[in-house]
Amino acid sequence: DQQVKQNSPSLSVQEGRISILNCDYTNSMFDYFLWYKKYPAEGPTFLISISSIKDKNEDGRFTVFLNKSAKHLSLHIVPSQPGDSAVYFCAAIIQGAQKLVFGQGTRLTINP
Amino acid sequence: GAGVSQSPSNKVTEKGKDVELRCDPISGHTALYWYRQSLGQGLEFLIYFQGNSAPDKSGLPSDRFSAERTGGSVSTLTIQRTQQEDSAVYLCASSSRLYSNQPQHFGDGTRLSIL
C-alpha cells in the first residue's frame, strides 16, 4: 500500500520557468511533510518542509503548498536553474512514529 | 566530518555471504535511521535508534537483517546469508532528537550488489 505517491516519474522544464512537483498521500495521520533532493550517487538532501497546521512554506526559490482536504502537496521552484536537475522525493511522517514514508521520486530535468 | 558517513560506499558480494554496513551519524545526533532504496523505488524504512535502543524495527524485511548501535553513535546493519533481492542502496540518516520537526540528514549510502 503506497501511502505517499508521486505520480510523475519525470518532468522536464525550461531554465527560468517554474517547476511544479506533485505528491499525494492517503494517510490522514501524517502531520509533517518534507521534500528531499537527490543527485546520483549521493544521499538525499533536505530541501524544505511543512507542518500540517500550515498551507504554505517558502524558502528562497522553493515553496511548498499543502492542501489537507485533497491530501496533496506540491513543490514550486521558481526560477528553475540547471543545478535543480535531480530526483525529488516527497516524504511524510507522523510525529512520534519517526519513520519517514517516501514517494517514488520525480526526476526533474532543467533544459537550458 | 560534518555529515553522516557511511562505509563502504560500494560492496559486491556473493549470494549467501554475510555483510556489515557501517554508519557514523552527525556528532550529537541521538536519533539514527536506516533506509534502503531498491532500483526504481522510493526509500523504504528499515529501523531507527534512539540512543542505543531500537524502538521500531518494523521495517526489517526478514530475520536475516539486524542492526545495532553502540555508544549512542556508530551503527552497524548486518545482513546474513545475502540474497539477490537484498541488492539496493542502504542509506543511513540521523537527526538531533526524536519527537521534533528536525529533518533527517542522510549519508551517501552503501550500494550493495549481490551476485
Coordinates of C-alpha atoms in Angstrom, one line a residue:
Chain A
D1 CA 0.0 0.0 0.0
Q2 CA 1.7 3.2 -1.3
Q3 CA 0.8 5.8 1.3
V4 CA 2.8 8.6 -0.5
K5 CA 2.6 8.8 -4.2
Q6 CA 4.5 10.8 -6.8
N7 CA 2.6 10.0 -10.0
S8 CA 5.0 11.7 -12.4
P9 CA 8.3 9.8 -12.7
S10 CA 9.8 12.6 -14.7
L11 CA 9.4 16.3 -15.5
S12 CA 11.2 18.5 -18.0
V13 CA 11.2 22.3 -17.6
Q14 CA 13.0 25.1 -19.4
E15 CA 15.5 27.1 -17.4
G16 CA 14.0 30.2 -15.8
R17 CA 10.4 28.8 -15.8
I18 CA 8.5 27.4 -12.8
S19 CA 8.9 23.7 -11.9
I20 CA 5.9 22.1 -10.1
L21 CA 6.3 18.7 -8.5
N22 CA 3.3 17.0 -7.0
C23 CA 2.7 14.5 -4.3
D24 CA -0.4 12.8 -2.9
Y25 CA -0.9 10.9 0.3
T26 CA -3.5 8.7 1.7
N27 CA -2.9 8.6 5.5
S28 CA -4.7 11.5 7.2
M29 CA -2.5 10.9 10.3
F30 CA 0.6 12.4 8.5
D31 CA 1.3 15.8 10.1
Y32 CA 4.6 16.8 8.7
F33 CA 5.9 16.7 5.2
L34 CA 9.3 17.1 3.6
W35 CA 10.9 17.4 0.3
Y36 CA 14.3 15.9 -0.4
K37 CA 16.5 16.4 -3.5
K38 CA 18.9 13.6 -4.6
Y39 CA 21.8 13.7 -7.0
P40 CA 23.2 10.4 -8.5
A41 CA 25.5 8.6 -6.1
E42 CA 24.7 10.9 -3.2
G43 CA 22.3 10.7 -0.3
P44 CA 19.0 12.7 -0.3
T45 CA 19.4 16.3 0.8
F46 CA 16.7 18.0 2.9
L47 CA 15.1 20.9 0.9
I48 CA 12.1 22.2 2.7
S49 CA 9.3 21.1 5.0
I50 CA 5.8 22.0 6.1
S51 CA 3.7 21.2 9.1
S52 CA 0.1 20.2 8.7
I53 CA -1.0 23.3 10.6
K54 CA 0.2 25.4 7.6
D55 CA -0.7 25.5 4.0
K56 CA 2.4 27.2 2.6
N57 CA 6.1 27.5 3.4
E58 CA 8.6 29.4 1.4
D59 CA 12.4 29.4 1.4
G60 CA 14.0 31.4 -1.4
R61 CA 13.2 29.9 -4.8
F62 CA 11.3 27.0 -3.1
T63 CA 7.7 27.0 -1.9
V64 CA 5.8 24.0 -0.6
F65 CA 2.0 24.1 -0.7
L66 CA -0.2 21.7 1.4
N67 CA -3.9 21.0 0.7
K68 CA -5.0 18.8 3.5
S69 CA -8.6 18.3 2.3
A70 CA -7.2 17.0 -1.0
K71 CA -4.3 15.2 0.7
H72 CA -2.0 16.8 -1.8
L73 CA 1.2 18.8 -1.6
S74 CA 3.4 20.4 -4.2
L75 CA 6.8 21.9 -4.5
H76 CA 7.3 25.0 -6.7
I77 CA 10.7 26.0 -7.8
V78 CA 11.0 29.4 -9.5
P79 CA 13.0 30.3 -11.4
S80 CA 14.3 26.9 -12.3
Q81 CA 18.1 26.5 -12.7
P82 CA 20.2 23.8 -14.3
G83 CA 21.5 22.8 -10.9
D84 CA 18.0 21.9 -9.9
S85 CA 18.2 18.9 -12.1
A86 CA 17.9 15.9 -9.7
V87 CA 15.4 13.4 -8.3
Y88 CA 13.0 14.9 -5.9
F89 CA 11.4 12.8 -3.1
C90 CA 8.3 13.8 -1.2
A91 CA 8.2 12.3 2.4
A92 CA 5.6 12.3 5.2
I93 CA 5.8 11.5 8.8
I94 CA 3.5 11.0 11.8
Q95 CA 5.3 12.8 14.6
G96 CA 6.1 10.3 17.3
A97 CA 6.3 7.5 14.8
Q98 CA 9.6 8.7 13.5
K99 CA 9.9 6.9 10.2
L100 CA 9.7 8.9 7.0
V101 CA 7.4 7.4 4.3
F102 CA 8.7 8.3 0.9
G103 CA 7.2 8.7 -2.5
Q104 CA 8.9 7.0 -5.5
G105 CA 10.5 10.2 -6.7
T106 CA 10.3 12.5 -9.7
R107 CA 13.3 13.1 -11.9
L108 CA 13.4 16.8 -12.8
T109 CA 15.4 17.9 -15.8
I110 CA 16.0 21.6 -16.4
N111 CA 16.8 22.4 -20.0
P112 CA 18.9 25.4 -21.0
Chain B
G1 CA 33.4 15.2 9.1
A2 CA 30.3 17.3 9.4
G3 CA 27.8 14.9 7.7
V4 CA 26.6 11.4 8.1
S5 CA 29.4 9.0 7.0
Q6 CA 28.7 5.5 5.6
S7 CA 31.1 2.7 4.7
P8 CA 31.8 1.0 2.4
S9 CA 30.4 3.2 -0.4
N10 CA 30.2 0.1 -2.6
K11 CA 30.0 -3.6 -1.7
V12 CA 29.9 -6.5 -4.1
T13 CA 29.5 -10.0 -2.6
E14 CA 28.3 -13.5 -3.4
K15 CA 24.9 -14.8 -2.6
G16 CA 25.0 -16.5 0.8
K17 CA 27.7 -14.3 2.4
D18 CA 27.2 -12.0 5.3
V19 CA 27.7 -8.3 5.0
E20 CA 28.2 -5.4 7.5
L21 CA 27.3 -1.8 6.7
R22 CA 28.5 1.0 8.9
C23 CA 27.0 4.4 9.7
D24 CA 28.6 7.2 11.6
P25 CA 26.0 9.8 12.3
I26 CA 26.4 13.6 12.7
S27 CA 28.1 14.3 16.1
G28 CA 25.5 14.9 18.8
H29 CA 22.6 13.4 16.9
T30 CA 20.7 11.0 19.1
A31 CA 18.4 9.5 16.5
L32 CA 19.7 7.3 13.8
Y33 CA 17.7 5.7 10.9
W34 CA 18.3 3.0 8.3
Y35 CA 16.5 3.0 4.9
R36 CA 17.1 1.2 1.7
Q37 CA 16.3 2.1 -1.9
S38 CA 15.9 -0.7 -4.4
L39 CA 16.2 0.0 -8.1
G40 CA 13.4 2.4 -9.3
Q41 CA 11.8 2.6 -5.9
G42 CA 11.5 5.2 -3.2
L43 CA 13.2 4.9 0.1
E44 CA 11.9 2.2 2.4
F45 CA 12.3 2.5 6.2
L46 CA 14.1 -0.3 8.0
I47 CA 14.8 0.6 11.6
Y48 CA 15.5 3.6 13.8
F49 CA 17.5 4.1 17.0
Q50 CA 17.1 6.5 19.9
G51 CA 20.4 6.2 21.7
N52 CA 21.4 2.6 21.6
S53 CA 17.8 1.2 21.7
A54 CA 15.7 0.4 18.6
P55 CA 12.0 1.2 19.4
D56 CA 10.9 0.4 15.8
K57 CA 12.3 -2.5 13.9
S58 CA 9.2 -2.9 11.8
G59 CA 10.8 -2.3 8.5
L60 CA 13.4 -5.0 8.7
P61 CA 12.4 -7.4 5.8
S62 CA 13.5 -10.7 7.4
D63 CA 15.3 -12.1 10.4
R64 CA 18.5 -12.1 8.2
F65 CA 18.6 -8.4 8.9
S66 CA 19.8 -7.0 12.2
A67 CA 21.3 -3.7 13.4
E68 CA 23.0 -2.4 16.5
R69 CA 24.2 0.9 17.8
T70 CA 26.9 1.3 20.4
G71 CA 27.9 4.3 22.5
G72 CA 24.9 6.2 21.1
S73 CA 27.0 6.8 17.9
V74 CA 28.1 4.3 15.3
S75 CA 25.6 1.9 13.9
T76 CA 26.1 -1.4 12.0
L77 CA 23.5 -3.0 9.8
T78 CA 24.2 -6.7 9.2
I79 CA 22.7 -8.9 6.5
Q80 CA 23.2 -12.6 6.9
R81 CA 23.1 -15.1 4.1
T82 CA 22.6 -12.4 1.5
Q83 CA 20.1 -13.0 -1.3
Q84 CA 19.9 -11.2 -4.7
E85 CA 16.8 -9.3 -3.7
D86 CA 19.0 -7.6 -1.0
S87 CA 20.7 -5.7 -3.7
A88 CA 19.9 -2.0 -3.1
V89 CA 21.4 1.3 -1.8
Y90 CA 21.3 1.3 2.0
L91 CA 21.0 4.8 3.4
C92 CA 21.6 6.0 7.0
A93 CA 20.2 9.2 8.4
S94 CA 20.4 11.0 11.7
S95 CA 18.6 13.8 13.4
S96 CA 19.2 15.8 16.5
R97 CA 16.3 14.3 18.5
L98 CA 13.1 12.4 18.3
Y99 CA 9.6 13.9 18.6
S100 CA 10.5 17.1 16.9
N101 CA 10.4 18.7 13.5
Q102 CA 14.1 18.2 12.9
P103 CA 14.7 16.9 9.4
Q104 CA 16.7 13.7 9.0
H105 CA 20.1 14.2 7.3
F106 CA 21.3 11.4 5.1
G107 CA 24.7 9.9 4.2
D108 CA 25.6 9.0 0.7
G109 CA 24.7 5.3 1.2
T110 CA 26.2 1.9 0.6
R111 CA 25.5 0.4 -2.8
L112 CA 25.2 -3.4 -2.2
S113 CA 25.3 -5.8 -5.1
I114 CA 24.7 -9.5 -4.5
L115 CA 26.0 -11.7 -7.3

